[in-house]
Amino acid sequence: MDSALTSVGLPVALAVVMFGLGLSLTAADFARVAREPRAVAVALATQLVLLPAACFGLVLAVDLDPVLAVGMMLLAASPGGTTANLFRGDVALNITLTAVNSVIASVTLPLIVNFALDHFEPATEGALGLEFGKVAQVFALVLVPVVLGMLVRRWSAAFADRADRPVRIVSVVVLVVVIAGTIISELENTAAYLAAVGLVSVLFCAFSLAAGYLLPRLAKVGRRQAVASAFEVGVHNSTLAITVAISVLGSERLAVPAAVYAVVMFPLAAAAGFLLTRNRAPLD
C-alpha cells in the first residue's frame, strides 16, 4: 500500500471517524452505564468475550490461513464502529456502548491479538507482535478525537449538530477509501482472499448480529436496546482494525479480513435491521 496512505491516510481516517463519534457524545452518555447496567453488561460481554471465542472456533473449523486467521481475530477484538448507530434502535445506548467499548478495547485488543499471533504463528517476513506502547499510540487516535468532539459539543451543541452530518458523510467516504486501498494493495490475491475469508466473514457477521440481539433479549433487555446491541456487536470498527494491521503490525494481508468484513457487514446489517423492524411497531 502507498506509504502516504499508511503513514498519514489511515491515522487521519481513524481520527475523523472517532471525532464524529465525539460530536454525538456528552458526559451524560457515560452515566447510562449505571442507569442501564444490564443492557450495557450483556452487550459488552458479548462483544469482548463471546465474539473472540466464536471467531477463534470459526477460523479453526475452516482451517483458515494463519495470517488471515490472525486478521479475523484482530477484527473480532475491535470495538463497534460508529456507523452502528445509523441503524434503528436505542441510538443513545449504541453511542454509549461504542464509546465504552473503544476504551476497554485499548486493553483487550492487544491481549487477543497477541494470543492469536502466538497460537497461529503466521509466516511473515518479520516477527509480528502487538506491544502495548504501539497500541496506545493507535488508541490515542481513537480517544483524543472523541474527547475533542465532546468538547466541541460542550462548546456549542448547535454547531456539533450542524457538523454531525457532514462528518458522518466524510467518515463513510474515508471508510470506502481505506477499504478500497487495502483491497487494491493486495489486488493480485483478491480472488483467493475473498474465497478464503468471504464465507468466514459472512458467518461471523451473521453470528455477531444474532448474538448481539438474542442474548440481551434472553437477559430480558428491552427490544429497542437489544436492536442497538445487535448493531454495536455486529458492526465493527474496520478502520481501526485496518490501521492496527498496517500501521502497527506492518502487514497488509492482516488487514484483508477487516476490509472484506466491512464490505459484507453493511448489507447483512441492513437485512437484519429490516427483519428486526419490519412490522414498524414501536420498539419497547
Tab-separated table of C-alpha atoms in Angstrom:
chain	number	residue	atom	x	y	z
A	1	MET	CA	0.000	0.000	0.000
A	2	ASP	CA	1.162	3.529	-0.732
A	3	SER	CA	3.277	4.813	2.169
A	4	ALA	CA	1.314	8.085	2.325
A	5	LEU	CA	-1.934	6.200	2.844
A	6	THR	CA	-0.288	4.073	5.529
A	7	SER	CA	1.521	6.807	7.448
A	8	VAL	CA	-0.962	9.653	7.029
A	9	GLY	CA	-4.182	8.490	5.463
A	10	LEU	CA	-5.054	5.694	7.898
A	11	PRO	CA	-4.466	7.712	11.097
A	12	VAL	CA	-6.404	10.664	9.655
A	13	ALA	CA	-9.226	8.350	8.591
A	14	LEU	CA	-9.464	6.852	12.065
A	15	ALA	CA	-9.340	10.284	13.714
A	16	VAL	CA	-12.175	11.598	11.516
A	17	VAL	CA	-14.359	8.594	12.281
A	18	MET	CA	-13.837	8.928	16.026
A	19	PHE	CA	-14.253	12.718	16.019
A	20	GLY	CA	-17.681	12.092	14.507
A	21	LEU	CA	-18.500	9.836	17.454
A	22	GLY	CA	-17.360	12.515	19.901
A	23	LEU	CA	-19.667	15.100	18.321
A	24	SER	CA	-22.637	12.982	19.374
A	25	LEU	CA	-21.393	12.242	22.904
A	26	THR	CA	-21.874	14.023	26.206
A	27	ALA	CA	-20.651	13.130	29.668
A	28	ALA	CA	-24.206	12.082	30.500
A	29	ASP	CA	-23.926	9.249	27.982
A	30	PHE	CA	-21.382	7.503	30.187
A	31	ALA	CA	-23.804	7.717	33.104
A	32	ARG	CA	-26.079	5.441	31.104
A	33	VAL	CA	-23.815	2.563	32.154
A	34	ALA	CA	-25.201	2.951	35.678
A	35	ARG	CA	-28.784	3.586	34.523
A	36	GLU	CA	-28.934	0.599	32.181
A	37	PRO	CA	-26.347	-1.788	33.642
A	38	ARG	CA	-27.932	-4.984	32.319
A	39	ALA	CA	-28.119	-3.815	28.704
A	40	VAL	CA	-24.564	-2.468	28.789
A	41	ALA	CA	-23.109	-5.502	30.591
A	42	VAL	CA	-24.694	-8.070	28.265
A	43	ALA	CA	-23.672	-6.177	25.124
A	44	LEU	CA	-20.096	-5.683	26.310
A	45	ALA	CA	-19.760	-9.313	27.437
A	46	THR	CA	-20.979	-10.448	24.033
A	47	GLN	CA	-18.578	-8.114	22.250
A	48	LEU	CA	-15.491	-8.636	24.405
A	49	VAL	CA	-15.765	-12.315	25.370
A	50	LEU	CA	-18.160	-14.252	23.155
A	51	LEU	CA	-17.140	-12.806	19.767
A	52	PRO	CA	-13.386	-13.500	20.067
A	53	ALA	CA	-14.151	-17.024	21.307
A	54	ALA	CA	-16.615	-17.641	18.466
A	55	CYS	CA	-14.204	-16.217	15.889
A	56	PHE	CA	-11.397	-18.414	17.214
A	57	GLY	CA	-13.576	-21.510	16.888
A	58	LEU	CA	-14.695	-20.486	13.403
A	59	VAL	CA	-11.211	-19.941	11.958
A	60	LEU	CA	-10.101	-23.257	13.458
A	61	ALA	CA	-13.118	-25.044	11.998
A	62	VAL	CA	-12.419	-23.813	8.455
A	63	ASP	CA	-8.627	-24.174	8.854
A	64	LEU	CA	-8.061	-20.603	7.736
A	65	ASP	CA	-4.606	-19.454	6.615
A	66	PRO	CA	-2.677	-18.360	9.769
A	67	VAL	CA	-2.203	-14.740	8.642
A	68	LEU	CA	-5.873	-14.383	7.730
A	69	ALA	CA	-6.857	-16.138	10.965
A	70	VAL	CA	-4.954	-13.524	12.977
A	71	GLY	CA	-6.611	-10.820	10.850
A	72	MET	CA	-10.034	-12.211	11.747
A	73	MET	CA	-9.121	-12.254	15.441
A	74	LEU	CA	-7.960	-8.637	15.156
A	75	LEU	CA	-11.330	-7.759	13.664
A	76	ALA	CA	-13.192	-9.659	16.398
A	77	ALA	CA	-11.228	-7.778	19.061
A	78	SER	CA	-12.026	-4.380	17.541
A	79	PRO	CA	-14.834	-2.348	19.131
A	80	GLY	CA	-18.094	-1.487	17.440
A	81	GLY	CA	-17.968	1.006	14.606
A	82	THR	CA	-19.542	4.447	14.766
A	83	THR	CA	-21.735	3.529	11.794
A	84	ALA	CA	-23.561	1.082	14.052
A	85	ASN	CA	-25.809	3.905	15.261
A	86	LEU	CA	-27.080	4.509	11.721
A	87	PHE	CA	-29.491	1.625	12.235
A	88	ARG	CA	-32.763	1.776	14.107
A	89	GLY	CA	-32.695	1.166	17.845
A	90	ASP	CA	-31.669	2.925	21.044
A	91	VAL	CA	-29.152	5.264	19.413
A	92	ALA	CA	-28.094	6.791	22.742
A	93	LEU	CA	-27.286	3.340	24.139
A	94	ASN	CA	-25.479	2.443	20.936
A	95	ILE	CA	-23.271	5.528	21.175
A	96	THR	CA	-22.541	4.776	24.831
A	97	LEU	CA	-21.581	1.184	24.016
A	98	THR	CA	-19.276	2.318	21.209
A	99	ALA	CA	-17.522	4.831	23.462
A	100	VAL	CA	-17.110	2.483	26.447
A	101	ASN	CA	-16.094	-0.415	24.219
A	102	SER	CA	-13.444	1.708	22.495
A	103	VAL	CA	-11.841	2.483	25.863
A	104	ILE	CA	-11.888	-1.132	27.061
A	105	ALA	CA	-10.580	-2.434	23.729
A	106	SER	CA	-7.343	-0.490	24.250
A	107	VAL	CA	-6.510	-3.225	26.780
A	108	THR	CA	-8.316	-6.278	25.413
A	109	LEU	CA	-7.320	-5.907	21.749
A	110	PRO	CA	-3.558	-6.379	22.319
A	111	LEU	CA	-4.235	-9.394	24.556
A	112	ILE	CA	-6.440	-11.111	21.982
A	113	VAL	CA	-4.206	-10.330	19.000
A	114	ASN	CA	-1.027	-11.440	20.780
A	115	PHE	CA	-2.775	-14.670	21.765
A	116	ALA	CA	-3.721	-15.217	18.112
A	117	LEU	CA	-0.170	-14.472	16.960
A	118	ASP	CA	1.254	-16.970	19.453
A	119	HIS	CA	-1.291	-19.635	18.547
A	120	PHE	CA	-1.361	-19.397	14.753
A	121	GLU	CA	2.291	-18.376	14.284
A	122	PRO	CA	1.744	-16.772	10.863
A	123	ALA	CA	4.625	-16.946	8.408
A	124	THR	CA	5.626	-13.349	7.632
A	125	GLU	CA	8.745	-11.522	6.510
A	126	GLY	CA	9.372	-10.241	10.020
A	127	ALA	CA	8.322	-11.031	13.549
A	128	LEU	CA	4.894	-9.788	14.483
A	129	GLY	CA	3.966	-8.563	17.911
A	130	LEU	CA	1.497	-6.066	19.293
A	131	GLU	CA	3.199	-4.055	22.007
A	132	PHE	CA	1.003	-2.058	24.341
A	133	GLY	CA	3.024	1.067	23.634
A	134	LYS	CA	2.290	0.876	19.910
A	135	VAL	CA	-1.363	0.142	20.562
A	136	ALA	CA	-1.510	3.124	22.918
A	137	GLN	CA	-0.483	5.330	20.008
A	138	VAL	CA	-3.328	3.982	17.869
A	139	PHE	CA	-5.878	4.299	20.629
A	140	ALA	CA	-4.725	7.860	21.221
A	141	LEU	CA	-6.067	8.380	17.691
A	142	VAL	CA	-9.304	6.802	18.902
A	143	LEU	CA	-9.796	8.536	22.228
A	144	VAL	CA	-8.313	12.004	21.662
A	145	PRO	CA	-10.626	12.810	18.708
A	146	VAL	CA	-13.576	11.526	20.741
A	147	VAL	CA	-12.689	13.895	23.574
A	148	LEU	CA	-12.226	16.768	21.109
A	149	GLY	CA	-15.631	16.029	19.588
A	150	MET	CA	-17.190	16.047	23.058
A	151	LEU	CA	-15.516	19.389	23.813
A	152	VAL	CA	-16.918	20.818	20.578
A	153	ARG	CA	-20.408	19.669	21.599
A	154	ARG	CA	-19.945	21.178	25.049
A	155	TRP	CA	-18.774	24.454	23.489
A	156	SER	CA	-21.665	24.602	21.030
A	157	ALA	CA	-24.275	21.872	20.750
A	158	ALA	CA	-25.824	23.652	17.778
A	159	PHE	CA	-22.503	23.664	15.901
A	160	ALA	CA	-21.949	19.987	16.765
A	161	ASP	CA	-25.404	19.140	15.426
A	162	ARG	CA	-24.694	21.005	12.173
A	163	ALA	CA	-21.309	19.349	11.796
A	164	ASP	CA	-22.559	15.861	12.639
A	165	ARG	CA	-23.993	15.002	9.223
A	166	PRO	CA	-21.033	16.304	7.160
A	167	VAL	CA	-18.594	14.459	9.417
A	168	ARG	CA	-20.626	11.253	9.038
A	169	ILE	CA	-20.537	11.606	5.263
A	170	VAL	CA	-16.782	12.183	5.350
A	171	SER	CA	-16.439	9.150	7.645
A	172	VAL	CA	-18.239	6.920	5.151
A	173	VAL	CA	-16.138	8.240	2.262
A	174	VAL	CA	-12.962	7.718	4.272
A	175	LEU	CA	-14.026	4.169	5.148
A	176	VAL	CA	-14.633	3.366	1.483
A	177	VAL	CA	-11.209	4.755	0.540
A	178	VAL	CA	-9.488	2.746	3.277
A	179	ILE	CA	-11.247	-0.463	2.239
A	180	ALA	CA	-10.511	0.127	-1.440
A	181	GLY	CA	-6.869	0.902	-0.694
A	182	THR	CA	-6.496	-2.270	1.342
A	183	ILE	CA	-8.025	-4.448	-1.369
A	184	ILE	CA	-6.116	-2.757	-4.202
A	185	SER	CA	-2.824	-3.211	-2.367
A	186	GLU	CA	-3.411	-6.960	-2.474
A	187	LEU	CA	-5.224	-6.965	-5.801
A	188	GLU	CA	-3.358	-9.899	-7.270
A	189	ASN	CA	-4.527	-12.045	-4.351
A	190	THR	CA	-8.025	-10.572	-4.009
A	191	ALA	CA	-9.885	-13.522	-5.549
A	192	ALA	CA	-8.079	-16.002	-3.319
A	193	TYR	CA	-8.665	-13.876	-0.224
A	194	LEU	CA	-12.344	-13.443	-0.982
A	195	ALA	CA	-12.690	-17.191	-1.416
A	196	ALA	CA	-10.870	-17.802	1.864
A	197	VAL	CA	-12.310	-15.020	4.022
A	198	GLY	CA	-15.636	-14.209	2.364
A	199	LEU	CA	-17.635	-17.092	3.833
A	200	VAL	CA	-15.955	-16.746	7.235
A	201	SER	CA	-16.792	-13.030	7.292
A	202	VAL	CA	-20.419	-13.645	6.388
A	203	LEU	CA	-20.808	-16.371	9.030
A	204	PHE	CA	-19.076	-14.282	11.685
A	205	CYS	CA	-21.153	-11.205	10.889
A	206	ALA	CA	-24.414	-13.167	10.936
A	207	PHE	CA	-23.451	-14.754	14.258
A	208	SER	CA	-22.464	-11.370	15.715
A	209	LEU	CA	-25.749	-9.715	14.753
A	210	ALA	CA	-27.803	-12.656	16.027
A	211	ALA	CA	-25.917	-12.965	19.323
A	212	GLY	CA	-25.982	-9.198	19.820
A	213	TYR	CA	-29.782	-9.262	19.658
A	214	LEU	CA	-30.750	-12.633	21.165
A	215	LEU	CA	-28.548	-12.614	24.270
A	216	PRO	CA	-29.891	-9.266	25.544
A	217	ARG	CA	-33.436	-10.472	24.879
A	218	LEU	CA	-32.736	-13.651	26.848
A	219	ALA	CA	-31.480	-11.393	29.632
A	220	LYS	CA	-34.826	-9.550	29.470
A	221	VAL	CA	-33.346	-6.395	27.979
A	222	GLY	CA	-35.874	-4.250	26.078
A	223	ARG	CA	-36.238	-4.835	22.342
A	224	ARG	CA	-35.084	-1.348	21.406
A	225	GLN	CA	-31.928	-1.795	23.491
A	226	ALA	CA	-31.392	-5.278	22.022
A	227	VAL	CA	-31.515	-3.838	18.496
A	228	ALA	CA	-28.863	-1.301	19.491
A	229	SER	CA	-26.770	-4.112	20.943
A	230	ALA	CA	-27.105	-6.177	17.757
A	231	PHE	CA	-25.617	-3.449	15.596
A	232	GLU	CA	-22.967	-2.494	18.140
A	233	VAL	CA	-21.807	-6.117	18.266
A	234	GLY	CA	-22.208	-6.833	14.552
A	235	VAL	CA	-20.779	-3.635	13.032
A	236	HIS	CA	-17.062	-3.479	13.836
A	237	ASN	CA	-14.648	-0.574	13.575
A	238	SER	CA	-12.932	-1.887	10.448
A	239	THR	CA	-10.937	1.329	10.096
A	240	LEU	CA	-9.305	0.663	13.468
A	241	ALA	CA	-8.554	-2.979	12.590
A	242	ILE	CA	-7.009	-1.975	9.248
A	243	THR	CA	-4.953	0.775	10.917
A	244	VAL	CA	-3.571	-1.625	13.538
A	245	ALA	CA	-2.810	-4.270	10.897
A	246	ILE	CA	-0.952	-1.936	8.534
A	247	SER	CA	0.393	0.931	10.628
A	248	VAL	CA	1.273	-1.041	13.780
A	249	LEU	CA	1.857	-4.615	12.626
A	250	GLY	CA	3.077	-3.659	9.159
A	251	SER	CA	1.095	-6.348	7.346
A	252	GLU	CA	-1.362	-5.632	4.554
A	253	ARG	CA	-2.513	-9.252	4.493
A	254	LEU	CA	-3.619	-8.954	8.127
A	255	ALA	CA	-5.877	-6.079	7.069
A	256	VAL	CA	-7.696	-8.094	4.393
A	257	PRO	CA	-10.270	-9.765	6.721
A	258	ALA	CA	-11.289	-6.358	8.127
A	259	ALA	CA	-11.644	-4.943	4.615
A	260	VAL	CA	-13.735	-7.916	3.444
A	261	TYR	CA	-15.851	-7.774	6.602
A	262	ALA	CA	-16.502	-4.074	6.038
A	263	VAL	CA	-17.918	-4.925	2.614
A	264	VAL	CA	-20.236	-7.730	3.772
A	265	MET	CA	-21.381	-6.292	7.106
A	266	PHE	CA	-23.460	-3.421	5.735
A	267	PRO	CA	-25.845	-5.471	3.556
A	268	LEU	CA	-26.139	-8.059	6.333
A	269	ALA	CA	-26.770	-5.360	8.945
A	270	ALA	CA	-29.342	-3.707	6.672
A	271	ALA	CA	-31.101	-7.061	6.220
A	272	ALA	CA	-31.038	-7.629	9.990
A	273	GLY	CA	-32.458	-4.156	10.554
A	274	PHE	CA	-35.287	-4.888	8.137
A	275	LEU	CA	-36.082	-8.198	9.844
A	276	LEU	CA	-35.980	-6.713	13.334
A	277	THR	CA	-38.163	-3.710	12.495
A	278	ARG	CA	-40.243	-4.923	9.535
A	279	ASN	CA	-43.550	-4.669	11.403
A	280	ARG	CA	-42.717	-0.975	12.062
A	281	ALA	CA	-44.259	-1.305	15.509
A	282	PRO	CA	-42.709	0.955	18.138
A	283	LEU	CA	-39.737	-0.685	19.802
A	284	ASP	CA	-40.237	-1.122	23.533
